[in-house]
Coordinates of C-alpha atoms in Angstrom, one line a residue:
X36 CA 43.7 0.7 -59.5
X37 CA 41.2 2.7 -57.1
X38 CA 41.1 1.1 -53.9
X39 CA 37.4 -0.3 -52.9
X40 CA 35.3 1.9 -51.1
X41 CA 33.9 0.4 -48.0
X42 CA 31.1 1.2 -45.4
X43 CA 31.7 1.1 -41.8
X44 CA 29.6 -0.2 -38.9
X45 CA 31.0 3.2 -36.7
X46 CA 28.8 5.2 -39.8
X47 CA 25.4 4.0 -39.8
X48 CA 25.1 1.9 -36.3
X49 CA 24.5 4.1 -33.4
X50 CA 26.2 1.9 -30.7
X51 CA 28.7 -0.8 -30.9
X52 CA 25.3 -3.3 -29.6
X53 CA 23.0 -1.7 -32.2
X54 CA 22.3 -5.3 -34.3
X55 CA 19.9 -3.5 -36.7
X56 CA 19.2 -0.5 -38.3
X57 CA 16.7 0.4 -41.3
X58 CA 18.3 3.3 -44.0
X59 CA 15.6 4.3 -46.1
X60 CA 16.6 5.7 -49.3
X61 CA 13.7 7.8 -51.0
X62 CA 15.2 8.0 -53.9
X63 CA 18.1 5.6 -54.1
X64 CA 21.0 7.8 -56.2
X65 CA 23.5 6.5 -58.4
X66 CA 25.8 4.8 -56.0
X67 CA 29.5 3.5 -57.2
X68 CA 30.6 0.2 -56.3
X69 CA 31.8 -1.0 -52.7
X70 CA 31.1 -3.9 -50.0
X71 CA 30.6 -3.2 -46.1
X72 CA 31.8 -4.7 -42.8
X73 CA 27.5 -4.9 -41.9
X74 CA 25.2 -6.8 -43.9
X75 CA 22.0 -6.1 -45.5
X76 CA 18.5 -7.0 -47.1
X77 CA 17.5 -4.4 -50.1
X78 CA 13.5 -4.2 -50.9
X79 CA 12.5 -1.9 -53.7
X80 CA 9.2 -0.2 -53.7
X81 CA 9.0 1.8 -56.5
X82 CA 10.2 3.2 -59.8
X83 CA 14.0 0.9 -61.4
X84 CA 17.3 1.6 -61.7
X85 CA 20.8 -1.0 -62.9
X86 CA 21.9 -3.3 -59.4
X87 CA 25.0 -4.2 -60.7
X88 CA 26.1 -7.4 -57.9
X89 CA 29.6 -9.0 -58.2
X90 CA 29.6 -7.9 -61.7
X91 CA 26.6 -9.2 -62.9
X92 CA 23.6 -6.2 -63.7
X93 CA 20.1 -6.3 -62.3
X94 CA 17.3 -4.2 -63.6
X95 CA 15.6 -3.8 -60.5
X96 CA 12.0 -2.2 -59.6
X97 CA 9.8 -2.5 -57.1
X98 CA 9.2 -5.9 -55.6
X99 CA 12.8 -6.8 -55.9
X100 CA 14.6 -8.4 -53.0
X101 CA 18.3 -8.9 -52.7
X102 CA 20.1 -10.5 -49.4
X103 CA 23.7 -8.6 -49.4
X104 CA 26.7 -10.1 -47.5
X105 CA 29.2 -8.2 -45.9
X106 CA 32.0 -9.0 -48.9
X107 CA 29.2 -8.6 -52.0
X108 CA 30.2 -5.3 -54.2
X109 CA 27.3 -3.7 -55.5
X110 CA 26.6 -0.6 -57.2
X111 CA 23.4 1.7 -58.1
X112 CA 23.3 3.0 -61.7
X113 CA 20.9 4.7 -64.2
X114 CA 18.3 4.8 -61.5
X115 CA 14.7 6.7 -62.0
X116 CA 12.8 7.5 -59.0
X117 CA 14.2 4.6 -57.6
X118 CA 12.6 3.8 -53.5
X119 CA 13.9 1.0 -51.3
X120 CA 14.8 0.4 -48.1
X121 CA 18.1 -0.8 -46.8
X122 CA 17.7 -3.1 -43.5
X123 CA 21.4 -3.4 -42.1
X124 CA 22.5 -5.7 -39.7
X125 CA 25.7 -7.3 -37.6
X126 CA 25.8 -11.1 -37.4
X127 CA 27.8 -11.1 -34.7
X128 CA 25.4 -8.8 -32.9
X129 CA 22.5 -10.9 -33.3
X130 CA 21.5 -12.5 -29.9
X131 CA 18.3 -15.2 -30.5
X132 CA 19.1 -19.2 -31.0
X133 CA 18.5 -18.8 -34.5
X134 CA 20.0 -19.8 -37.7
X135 CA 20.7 -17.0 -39.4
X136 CA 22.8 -18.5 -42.3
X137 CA 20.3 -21.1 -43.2
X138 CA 16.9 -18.3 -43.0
X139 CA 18.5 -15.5 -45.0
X140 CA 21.7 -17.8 -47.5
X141 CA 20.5 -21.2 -47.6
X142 CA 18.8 -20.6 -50.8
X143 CA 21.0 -18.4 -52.8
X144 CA 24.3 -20.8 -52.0
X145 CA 21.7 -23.8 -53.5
X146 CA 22.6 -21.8 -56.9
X147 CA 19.7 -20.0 -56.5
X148 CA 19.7 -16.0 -58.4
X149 CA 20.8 -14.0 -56.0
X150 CA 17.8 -11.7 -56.6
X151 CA 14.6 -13.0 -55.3
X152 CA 11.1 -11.2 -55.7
X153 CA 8.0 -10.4 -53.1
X154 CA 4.7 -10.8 -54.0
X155 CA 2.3 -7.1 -53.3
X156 CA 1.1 -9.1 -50.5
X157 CA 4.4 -10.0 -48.7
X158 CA 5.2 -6.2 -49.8
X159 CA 2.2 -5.0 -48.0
X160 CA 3.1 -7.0 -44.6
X161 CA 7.2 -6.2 -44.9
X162 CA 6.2 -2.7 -44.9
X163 CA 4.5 -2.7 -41.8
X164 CA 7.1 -4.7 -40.1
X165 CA 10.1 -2.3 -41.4
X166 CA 7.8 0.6 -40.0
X167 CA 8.4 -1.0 -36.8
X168 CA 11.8 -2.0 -36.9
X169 CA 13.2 1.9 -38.0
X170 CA 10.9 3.3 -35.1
X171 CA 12.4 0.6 -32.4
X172 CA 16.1 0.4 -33.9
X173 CA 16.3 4.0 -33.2
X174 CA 16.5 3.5 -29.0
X175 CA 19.3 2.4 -27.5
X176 CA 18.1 0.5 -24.3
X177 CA 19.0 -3.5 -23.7
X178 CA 15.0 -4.7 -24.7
X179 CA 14.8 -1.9 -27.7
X180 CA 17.8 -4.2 -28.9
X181 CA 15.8 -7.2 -28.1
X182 CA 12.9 -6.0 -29.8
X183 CA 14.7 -4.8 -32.5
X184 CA 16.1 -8.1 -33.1
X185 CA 12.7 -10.0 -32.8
X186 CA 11.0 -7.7 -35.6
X187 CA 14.3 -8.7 -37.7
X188 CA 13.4 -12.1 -37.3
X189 CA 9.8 -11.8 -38.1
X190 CA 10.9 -9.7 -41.2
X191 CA 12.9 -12.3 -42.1
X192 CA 10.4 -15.3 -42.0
X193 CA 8.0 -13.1 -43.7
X194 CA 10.7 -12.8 -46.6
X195 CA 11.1 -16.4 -46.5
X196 CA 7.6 -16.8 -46.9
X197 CA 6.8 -14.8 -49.7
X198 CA 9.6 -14.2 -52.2
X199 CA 10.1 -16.7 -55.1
X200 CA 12.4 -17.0 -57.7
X201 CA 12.1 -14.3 -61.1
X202 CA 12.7 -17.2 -63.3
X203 CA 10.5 -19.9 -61.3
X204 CA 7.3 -20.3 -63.6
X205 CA 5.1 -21.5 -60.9
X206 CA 5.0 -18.4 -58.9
X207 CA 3.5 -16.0 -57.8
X208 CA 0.8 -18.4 -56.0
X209 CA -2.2 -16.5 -56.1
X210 CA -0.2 -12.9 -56.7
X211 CA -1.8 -9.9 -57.9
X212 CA -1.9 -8.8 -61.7
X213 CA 1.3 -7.2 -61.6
X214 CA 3.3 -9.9 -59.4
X215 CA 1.9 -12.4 -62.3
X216 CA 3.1 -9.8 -65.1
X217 CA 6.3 -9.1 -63.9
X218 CA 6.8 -13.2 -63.1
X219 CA 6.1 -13.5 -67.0
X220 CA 8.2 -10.7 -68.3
X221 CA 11.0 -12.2 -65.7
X222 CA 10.5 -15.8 -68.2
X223 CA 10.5 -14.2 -71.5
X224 CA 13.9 -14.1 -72.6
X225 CA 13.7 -16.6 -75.1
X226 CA 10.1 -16.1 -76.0
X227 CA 7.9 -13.1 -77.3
X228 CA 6.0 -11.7 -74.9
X229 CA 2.1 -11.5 -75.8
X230 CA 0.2 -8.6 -73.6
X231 CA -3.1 -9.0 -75.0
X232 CA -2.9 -13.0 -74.8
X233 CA -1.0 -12.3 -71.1
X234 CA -4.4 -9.7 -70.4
X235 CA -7.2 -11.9 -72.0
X236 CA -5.9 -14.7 -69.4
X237 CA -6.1 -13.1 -66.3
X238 CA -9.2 -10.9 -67.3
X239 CA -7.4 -7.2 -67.1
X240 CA -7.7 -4.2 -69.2
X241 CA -4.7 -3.8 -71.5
X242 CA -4.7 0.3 -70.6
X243 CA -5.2 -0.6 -66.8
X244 CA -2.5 -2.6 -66.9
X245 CA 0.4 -0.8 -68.8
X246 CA -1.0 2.4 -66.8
X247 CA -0.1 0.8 -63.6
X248 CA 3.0 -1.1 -64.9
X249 CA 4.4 2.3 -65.7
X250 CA 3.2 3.8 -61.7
X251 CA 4.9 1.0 -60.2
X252 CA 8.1 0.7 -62.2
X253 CA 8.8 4.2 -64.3
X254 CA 9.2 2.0 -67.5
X255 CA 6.8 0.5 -70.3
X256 CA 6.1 -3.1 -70.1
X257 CA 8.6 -3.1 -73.5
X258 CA 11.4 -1.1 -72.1
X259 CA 11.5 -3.4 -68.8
X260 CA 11.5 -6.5 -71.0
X261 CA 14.2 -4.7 -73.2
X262 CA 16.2 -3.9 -70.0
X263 CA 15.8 -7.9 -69.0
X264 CA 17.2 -8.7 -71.9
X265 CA 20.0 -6.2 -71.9
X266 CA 21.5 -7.4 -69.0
X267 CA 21.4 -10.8 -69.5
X268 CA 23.3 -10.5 -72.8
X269 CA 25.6 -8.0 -70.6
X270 CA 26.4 -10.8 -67.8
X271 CA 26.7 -13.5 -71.0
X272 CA 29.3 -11.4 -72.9
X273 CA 31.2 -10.8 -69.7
X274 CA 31.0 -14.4 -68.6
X275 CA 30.8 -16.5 -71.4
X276 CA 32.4 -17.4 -74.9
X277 CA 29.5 -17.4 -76.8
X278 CA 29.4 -16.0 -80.3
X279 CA 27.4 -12.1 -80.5
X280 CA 24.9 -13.7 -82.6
X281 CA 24.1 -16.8 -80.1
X282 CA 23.3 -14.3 -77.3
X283 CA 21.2 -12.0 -79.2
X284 CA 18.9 -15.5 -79.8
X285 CA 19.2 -16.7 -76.5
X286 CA 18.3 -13.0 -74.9
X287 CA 15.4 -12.8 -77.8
X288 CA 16.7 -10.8 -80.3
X289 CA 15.9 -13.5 -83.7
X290 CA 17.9 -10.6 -85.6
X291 CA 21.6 -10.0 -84.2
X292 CA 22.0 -6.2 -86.3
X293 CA 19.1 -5.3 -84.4
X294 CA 20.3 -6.7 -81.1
X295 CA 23.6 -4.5 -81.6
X296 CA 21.9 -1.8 -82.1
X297 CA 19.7 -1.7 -79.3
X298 CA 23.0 -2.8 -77.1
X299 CA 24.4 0.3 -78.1
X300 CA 21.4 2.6 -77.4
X301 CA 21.3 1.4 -73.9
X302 CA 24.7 1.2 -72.7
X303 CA 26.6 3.4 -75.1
X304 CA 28.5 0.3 -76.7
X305 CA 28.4 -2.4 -79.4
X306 CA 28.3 -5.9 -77.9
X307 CA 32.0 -6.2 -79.1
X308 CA 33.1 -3.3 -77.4
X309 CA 31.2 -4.3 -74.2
X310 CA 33.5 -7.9 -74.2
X311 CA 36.6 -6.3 -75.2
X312 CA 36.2 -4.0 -72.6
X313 CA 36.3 -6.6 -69.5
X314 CA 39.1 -8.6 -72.2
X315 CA 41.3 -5.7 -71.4
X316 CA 40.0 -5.3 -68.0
X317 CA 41.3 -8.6 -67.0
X318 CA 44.6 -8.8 -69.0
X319 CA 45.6 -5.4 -67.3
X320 CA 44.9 -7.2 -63.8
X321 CA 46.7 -10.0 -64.5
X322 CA 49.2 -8.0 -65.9
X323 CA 49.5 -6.9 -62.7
X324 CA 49.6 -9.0 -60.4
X325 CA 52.3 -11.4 -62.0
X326 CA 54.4 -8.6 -61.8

């Protein structure tokens, strides 16, 4: 078994005090998996590609928010024009009387998803804030650090402030057209999705809105819905013992030859070959290790 690849502090920190530093990846590539001995906060800005964190897939565009700890593996995969911004940061290194652990993990260890989303608004501010932090992380005198460390904290308030849930049905509060869309979409796993009815409520052009879906994200409104859907039936195959035909209904597939075959166009397998492929996976490491 390969071992894990990990990132180092010595690699992307300029000085054993740096506490933060902002890596801006424009585009993200296809990235394999592997943890760090830093942490970090991951916004997306534009265009999607597969987050795949502890195991579990993510279709991700722009928007998303994920808070990554130092022991989290994650991965990049089938990305498309995929923008974000990495903000990286030492713990230990961090200097205010703050609590760090309950502002950026309190939520996520209440069973929350461990992907949250930001409203166009709180996108709108964050940038502005980053823009600052990657100018001021880059000197290396005692109040840059200090500095550095109070934009962190502001950044992370306004995170705290703005993101929501994907799967909470009361937000966005008073989000724009597309924060509202992609709220819906992020609740319509079991449901069809209705984009006239979803237009016709909140008084937008149908070609308006699957024009600047498509700007923002690289997909259709249907092949980010698809993608959803995808992955959840990837994390319940992996993770569960439900029959193939019981997570094509609960992913939103009423026909389970249709769901197979739209499994296989997107990931290259059947939903049987997916399952036995983490079956074997996990017999070969245990295999292994009772050796």
């Amino acid at each position: 078994m390969a071992s894990q690849l990990v990132l180092r502090k010595a690699d992307f920190f300029a000085s054993t005090a740096q506490p933060v530093a902002v890596a801006d990846r424009y585009p993200q590539n296809v990235f394999a998996e592997h943890t760090h001995d830093f942490c970090e906060l991951v916004l997306v800005w534009r265009g999607n590609g597969l987050h795949v964190l502890n195991d579990r897939p993510y279709r991700i565009t722009c928007g998303d928010l994920f808070y990554i700890r130092a022991e989290d593996r994650h991965s990049y995969e089938s990305v498309n024009d995929l923008v974000l911004h990495n903000i990286i940061y030492c713990p230990e290194r961090l200097k205010l009387n703050v609590d760090w652990n309950d502002l950026l993990y309190s939520q996520a260890e209440a069973g929350k998803d461990p992907r949250w989303r930001l409203s166009s608004h709180g996108m709108a501010q964050a940038r502005q804030l980053i823009s600052q932090l990657e100018h001021e992380s880059q000197q290396q005198d005692a109040l840059s650090f200090c500095l550095t460390e109070s934009l962190f904290l502001q950044l992370c308030i306004l995170l705290r402030r703005h993101r929501y849930q994907p799967h909470d049905t009361s937000a966005p509060n008073g989000g724009e057209t597309l924060d509202l869309l992609l709220a819906t979409l992020g609740n319509s796993f079991h449901t069809p999705f209705d984009l006239q009815q979803f237009c016709q409520k909140n008084q937008v052009a149908d070609r308006h809105l699957r024009q600047l879906f498509r700007q923002q994200t690289g997909m259709s409104i249907s092949q980010y819905l698809r993608q959803l859907r995808i992955c959840q039936a990837q994390d319940l195959l992996r993770h569960s013992e439900m029959l193939i035909s019981d997570i094509a209904t609960r992913c939103g597939f009423e026909d389970s030859n249709y769901f197979s075959v739209v499994f296989l166009k997107e990931t290259g397998m059947t939903p049987r070959m997916w399952r036995q492929r983490y079956i074997t996976h996990f017999d070969t490491l245990n295999n292994s290790s009772c050796r």
